Every structure is written in C-alpha cells, then in structure tokens.
Amino acid sequence: MHVWRVDLRLRPSRFFLLFSALLHAAALVAVYQCGLSPWLKSCLCFLVLVSAWLSWRQELARAGMALCEHGVDWHLENGIAPVRATLMRHRVWRYLVVLDFRVETAGRWRRHRLVIFPDSVPADVFRRLRVRLHHAALPHDA
C-alpha cells in the first residue's frame, strides 16, 4: 500500500487576507458608529489597525514555509533551517486544515499551530493532505 508523503510549501492565502481585511474594516466601522468619546474611538481604531497588521504579518510570514513528513516526525522550514516537529492533533474540514505541532527549538518544546486554507497550496495537494490526515491515526487517538 502506497501512502502519500506530505511535502508542501505554503503561499499566502488570499481568502484569509480578504476575510481579515473585511473583518477589521467592519470593526473600524463599528468603532466609528459607537457613541464613545473621540479619544476612546481613536484608541480603539489604533488597536484594530494593530490587530490587522499583526494578522497580515503572520499570514505573509508563513509564505514559503515548507512542511515535510518523515515517518512519525514532521519538519517545518521557514527559510532558516528545518525544525523537527511532532503532530499532536489535526482537524480537517472541507475548506480548512488545522495542524497542532509540538516543535523542538533550541532544546525546548513549544506548541505551533498551522492553519492551511485551500488557496495556500495547489488544489490537488490540499485534497491529498485532507485525505491523508483523515485516514491518519495519531498515537493518542487509539
């Protein structure tokens, strides 16, 4: 039985960037429409803009990130060096895949969540990833 080995490179998701822009624009409109003082409105607008900048920065930083499966271990590469990771859990939906990893960096373990949208990878790769994860059994799922 041949099992497809995960080996993909992410690109920025236009869907996420558009959704994020619309959500933050709606938040700015809501702040503008509320009956607060102008000073408080300015502070809230600043917070919404910082949130938009952080979410866009995080999504664009994931561009070019590579994800490879090597048996039980996975490797995440963000342009610097591959980092060993263990897939702790995954969630698979039709238009979204969420992977929760335990990543080892500098001798310490930390959690890392990777959200993959359908337009982040080619369509056939996204379909294969969904099928592969759907049929994968994690050690703690038994």
XYZ file of N, CA and C in Angstrom:
426
model
N 0.840 -1.186 0.000
C 0.000 0.000 0.000
C 0.882 1.245 0.000
N 0.645 2.137 -0.920
C 1.423 3.356 -1.040
C 0.683 4.485 -0.326
N 1.381 5.160 0.561
C 0.796 6.287 1.284
C 1.503 7.556 0.828
N 0.722 8.543 0.447
C 1.282 9.813 0.002
C 1.992 10.482 1.164
N 3.239 10.882 0.932
C 4.030 11.557 1.953
C 3.838 13.066 1.799
N 3.522 13.720 2.890
C 3.263 15.163 2.866
C 4.567 15.910 2.608
N 4.572 16.730 1.582
C 5.716 17.581 1.253
C 5.156 18.784 0.500
N 4.974 19.887 1.200
C 4.329 21.039 0.574
C 4.978 22.336 1.006
N 4.757 23.363 0.206
C 5.235 24.710 0.506
C 4.029 25.642 0.488
N 3.857 26.376 1.571
C 2.691 27.259 1.703
C 2.904 28.582 0.979
N 1.809 29.160 0.541
C 1.813 30.512 -0.001
C 0.728 31.287 0.739
N 0.764 32.622 0.706
C -0.251 33.388 1.438
C -1.654 33.077 0.922
N -2.589 33.016 1.835
C -3.974 32.730 1.476
C -4.701 34.035 1.167
N -5.125 34.190 -0.069
C -5.891 35.380 -0.442
C -7.233 35.397 0.279
N -7.821 34.201 0.481
C -9.086 34.103 1.205
C -8.934 34.660 2.621
N -7.878 34.235 3.330
C -7.674 34.718 4.693
C -7.405 36.218 4.707
N -6.562 36.701 3.788
C -6.237 38.126 3.769
C -7.478 38.969 3.491
N -8.331 38.515 2.571
C -9.570 39.237 2.275
C -10.531 39.188 3.458
N -10.696 38.006 4.051
C -11.575 37.861 5.212
C -11.087 38.735 6.367
N -9.781 38.734 6.604
C -9.206 39.546 7.675
C -9.425 41.034 7.409
N -9.226 41.456 6.164
C -9.426 42.866 5.819
C -10.883 43.277 6.032
N -11.816 42.431 5.593
C -13.239 42.747 5.770
C -13.636 42.778 7.241
N -13.128 41.842 8.007
C -13.444 41.789 9.432
C -12.905 43.019 10.165
N -11.671 43.403 9.859
C -11.101 44.580 10.513
C -11.778 45.869 10.034
N -12.181 45.914 8.767
C -12.918 47.083 8.274
C -14.265 47.201 8.982
N -14.936 46.073 9.189
C -16.209 46.088 9.921
C -15.997 46.553 11.359
N -14.889 46.145 11.958
C -14.593 46.588 13.324
C -14.353 48.097 13.358
N -13.671 48.625 12.352
C -13.447 50.074 12.301
C -14.764 50.829 12.127
N -15.656 50.314 11.300
C -16.969 50.945 11.114
C -17.759 50.900 12.420
N -17.699 49.777 13.117
C -18.417 49.652 14.393
C -17.882 50.643 15.423
N -16.570 50.804 15.462
C -15.977 51.771 16.401
C -16.413 53.182 16.028
N -16.421 53.493 14.736
C -16.815 54.824 14.284
C -18.276 55.119 14.624
N -19.149 54.103 14.543
C -20.577 54.291 14.764
C -20.970 54.348 16.242
N -20.118 53.822 17.109
C -20.498 53.786 18.531
C -20.436 55.189 19.138
N -21.105 55.359 20.246
C -21.234 56.673 20.855
C -20.169 56.987 21.894
N -18.950 56.604 21.661
C -17.868 56.865 22.605
C -17.207 58.200 22.301
N -16.372 58.638 23.214
C -15.645 59.894 23.009
C -14.644 59.727 21.865
N -14.318 60.809 21.177
C -13.360 60.726 20.065
C -12.002 60.154 20.490
N -11.565 60.481 21.696
C -10.278 59.964 22.179
C -10.330 58.444 22.302
N -11.406 57.931 22.874
C -11.556 56.483 23.029
C -11.728 55.797 21.669
N -12.460 56.446 20.760
C -12.592 55.899 19.407
C -11.226 55.786 18.727
N -10.397 56.807 18.910
C -9.059 56.788 18.311
C -8.228 55.638 18.862
N -8.313 55.416 20.164
C -7.566 54.313 20.779
C -8.051 52.964 20.253
N -9.357 52.802 20.157
C -9.905 51.545 19.654
C -9.546 51.321 18.184
N -9.594 52.387 17.393
C -9.196 52.264 15.984
C -7.730 51.872 15.870
N -6.897 52.432 16.721
C -5.478 52.065 16.727
C -5.312 50.583 17.046
N -6.054 50.081 18.031
C -5.972 48.661 18.385
C -6.441 47.762 17.238
N -7.493 48.166 16.551
C -7.980 47.383 15.407
C -6.930 47.366 14.300
N -6.295 48.497 14.038
C -5.262 48.551 12.999
C -4.036 47.727 13.376
N -3.666 47.730 14.642
C -2.550 46.887 15.097
C -2.908 45.416 14.923
N -4.136 45.058 15.256
C -4.582 43.677 15.074
C -4.526 43.271 13.601
N -4.967 44.155 12.719
C -4.921 43.869 11.277
C -3.481 43.688 10.816
N -2.602 44.559 11.254
C -1.191 44.468 10.871
C -0.574 43.162 11.356
N -0.863 42.777 12.601
C -0.303 41.534 13.145
C -0.826 40.305 12.405
N -2.113 40.281 12.085
C -2.653 39.108 11.392
C -2.108 39.016 9.968
N -1.990 40.139 9.279
C -1.422 40.119 7.930
C 0.046 39.734 7.977
N 0.779 40.269 8.946
C 2.204 39.949 9.068
C 2.409 38.463 9.316
N 1.583 37.882 10.173
C 1.691 36.456 10.473
C 1.377 35.617 9.236
N 0.351 35.983 8.492
C -0.009 35.222 7.291
C 1.069 35.340 6.216
N 1.605 36.537 6.020
C 2.633 36.720 4.998
C 3.957 36.080 5.409
N 4.213 35.983 6.712
C 5.435 35.323 7.183
C 5.385 33.823 6.921
N 4.179 33.258 6.879
C 4.046 31.823 6.602
C 4.286 31.501 5.136
N 4.290 32.517 4.284
C 4.528 32.277 2.857
C 5.914 31.680 2.677
N 5.976 30.608 1.950
C 7.251 29.946 1.715
C 7.601 28.903 2.751
N 6.799 28.794 3.811
C 7.065 27.773 4.820
C 6.840 26.400 4.205
N 7.774 25.507 4.460
C 7.667 24.147 3.933
C 7.278 23.198 5.054
N 6.496 22.200 4.704
C 6.048 21.178 5.645
C 6.325 19.823 5.013
N 7.141 19.011 5.691
C 7.505 17.684 5.180
C 7.275 16.649 6.266
N 6.789 15.500 5.841
C 6.561 14.390 6.764
C 7.678 13.375 6.574
N 8.293 12.971 7.685
C 9.352 11.963 7.675
C 8.983 10.885 8.681
N 8.187 9.935 8.260
C 7.743 8.883 9.170
C 6.826 9.453 10.228
N 7.218 9.287 11.482
C 6.426 9.824 12.590
C 6.690 11.311 12.769
N 7.916 11.737 12.488
C 8.288 13.142 12.659
C 7.911 13.972 11.437
N 7.750 15.238 11.677
C 7.496 16.208 10.628
C 8.597 17.248 10.705
N 8.840 17.943 9.612
C 9.802 19.036 9.595
C 9.106 20.282 9.076
N 9.274 21.361 9.815
C 8.773 22.665 9.397
C 9.983 23.508 9.035
N 9.923 24.173 7.902
C 11.040 25.014 7.487
C 10.500 26.369 7.089
N 11.034 27.405 7.722
C 10.567 28.757 7.428
C 11.644 29.595 6.750
N 12.551 28.952 6.039
C 13.594 29.675 5.329
C 14.915 29.699 6.056
N 14.930 29.360 7.329
C 16.177 29.374 8.091
C 16.748 27.966 8.146
N 16.084 27.107 8.836
C 16.526 25.716 8.958
C 15.315 24.860 9.292
N 15.331 23.592 8.894
C 14.210 22.720 9.251
C 14.145 22.508 10.763
N 12.942 22.478 11.273
C 12.713 22.268 12.700
C 11.913 20.980 12.849
N 12.369 20.107 13.738
C 11.666 18.848 13.971
C 10.389 19.125 14.752
N 9.313 18.470 14.338
C 8.019 18.674 14.989
C 7.282 17.348 15.079
N 6.420 17.250 16.078
C 5.564 16.083 16.252
C 4.120 16.544 16.118
N 3.381 15.888 15.240
C 1.969 16.238 15.052
C 1.178 15.728 16.246
N 0.620 16.652 17.016
C -0.133 16.288 18.218
C -1.605 16.018 17.894
N -2.202 16.865 17.073
C -3.598 16.663 16.674
C -3.838 17.434 15.387
N -4.878 17.053 14.714
C -5.243 17.750 13.490
C -6.759 17.810 13.375
N -7.213 18.821 12.681
C -8.632 18.984 12.388
C -8.744 19.200 10.886
N -9.636 18.472 10.261
C -9.785 18.547 8.812
C -11.229 18.901 8.486
N -11.402 20.006 7.786
C -12.694 20.399 7.265
C -12.563 20.564 5.756
N -13.664 20.804 5.110
C -13.633 20.920 3.651
C -12.766 22.087 3.189
N -12.854 23.213 3.870
C -12.132 24.408 3.441
C -11.040 24.839 4.414
N -10.620 23.940 5.282
C -9.632 24.330 6.281
C -8.978 23.096 6.884
N -7.673 23.173 7.093
C -6.934 22.127 7.799
C -6.141 22.816 8.898
N -6.264 22.320 10.120
C -5.535 22.867 11.257
C -4.638 21.769 11.810
N -3.336 22.061 11.887
C -2.360 21.108 12.401
C -1.735 21.682 13.663
N -1.778 20.927 14.743
C -1.146 21.329 16.000
C 0.108 20.499 16.189
N 1.247 21.187 16.241
C 2.537 20.521 16.383
C 3.160 20.825 17.733
N 4.033 19.936 18.135
C 4.958 20.187 19.235
C 6.321 20.327 18.569
N 6.903 21.519 18.628
C 8.109 21.852 17.882
C 9.292 21.949 18.832
N 10.422 21.388 18.404
C 11.644 21.469 19.200
C 12.547 22.544 18.612
N 12.806 23.584 19.404
C 13.730 24.641 19.004
C 14.661 24.934 20.163
N 15.947 24.900 19.885
C 16.982 25.181 20.890
C 16.806 24.312 22.131
N 16.466 23.055 21.923
C 16.339 22.128 23.045
C 15.061 22.264 23.850
N 14.179 23.159 23.460
C 12.917 23.359 24.182
C 11.755 23.006 23.268
N 10.698 22.498 23.877
C 9.490 22.152 23.126
C 8.460 23.259 23.297
N 7.803 23.608 22.219
C 6.708 24.585 22.278
C 5.635 24.146 21.286
N 4.462 24.709 21.423
C 3.359 24.362 20.524
C 3.345 25.321 19.341
N 2.944 24.779 18.205
C 2.844 25.590 16.992
C 1.603 25.143 16.222
N 0.739 26.073 15.911
C -0.483 25.766 15.158
C -0.312 26.277 13.730
N -0.602 25.410 12.795
C -0.502 25.753 11.385
C -1.890 25.621 10.764
N -2.404 26.718 10.239
C -3.725 26.742 9.606
C -3.501 26.815 8.098
N -4.076 25.850 7.383
C -3.883 25.775 5.937
C -5.234 25.962 5.250
N -5.327 27.002 4.434
C -6.528 27.283 3.649
C -6.382 26.635 2.273
N -7.482 26.400 1.561
C -7.393 25.739 0.252
C -6.531 26.480 -0.765
N -6.461 27.807 -0.663
C -5.653 28.534 -1.638
C -4.210 28.743 -1.178
N -3.820 28.108 -0.066
C -2.441 28.185 0.411
C -1.535 27.184 -0.292
N -2.123 26.175 -0.898
C -1.380 25.130 -1.611
C -2.169 24.780 -2.876
N -1.539 24.104 -3.845
C -2.302 23.663 -5.021
C -3.481 22.773 -4.626
N -4.531 22.787 -5.425
C -5.774 22.078 -5.096
C -5.566 20.586 -4.894
N -4.755 19.950 -5.744
C -4.544 18.508 -5.588
C -3.767 18.186 -4.322
N -2.832 19.061 -3.945
C -2.068 18.856 -2.709
C -2.987 19.013 -1.496
N -3.885 20.000 -1.536
C -4.815 20.201 -0.425
C -5.735 18.991 -0.269
N -6.226 18.468 -1.393
C -7.093 17.288 -1.351
C -6.340 16.090 -0.783
N -5.118 15.872 -1.246
C -4.320 14.748 -0.737
C -4.022 14.896 0.749
N -3.724 16.119 1.166
C -3.453 16.361 2.586
C -4.681 16.042 3.424
N -5.847 16.482 2.978
C -7.084 16.195 3.712
C -7.326 14.697 3.821
N -7.160 13.981 2.710
C -7.375 12.528 2.717
C -6.348 11.851 3.607
N -5.091 12.261 3.487
C -4.009 11.666 4.291
C -4.275 11.855 5.779
N -4.667 13.052 6.171
C -4.932 13.318 7.586
C -6.220 12.648 8.050
N -7.189 12.548 7.173
C -8.453 11.901 7.538
C -8.229 10.435 7.908
N -7.317 9.791 7.207
C -7.047 8.375 7.454
C -5.886 8.145 8.414
N -5.234 9.212 8.856
C -4.103 9.065 9.778
C -4.619 8.860 11.192
N -3.951 8.002 11.917
C -4.288 7.779 13.330
C -3.151 8.320 14.172
N -3.476 9.198 15.077
C -2.472 9.714 15.996
C -2.354 8.771 17.180
N -1.180 8.701 17.806
C -0.991 7.769 18.915
C -2.010 7.911 20.031
N -2.413 9.148 20.358
C -3.350 9.326 21.472
C -4.805 9.170 21.031
N -5.061 8.938 19.730
C -6.431 8.744 19.251
C -6.919 7.315 19.440
N -6.019 6.395 19.735
C -6.391 4.973 19.823
C -7.315 4.690 20.979
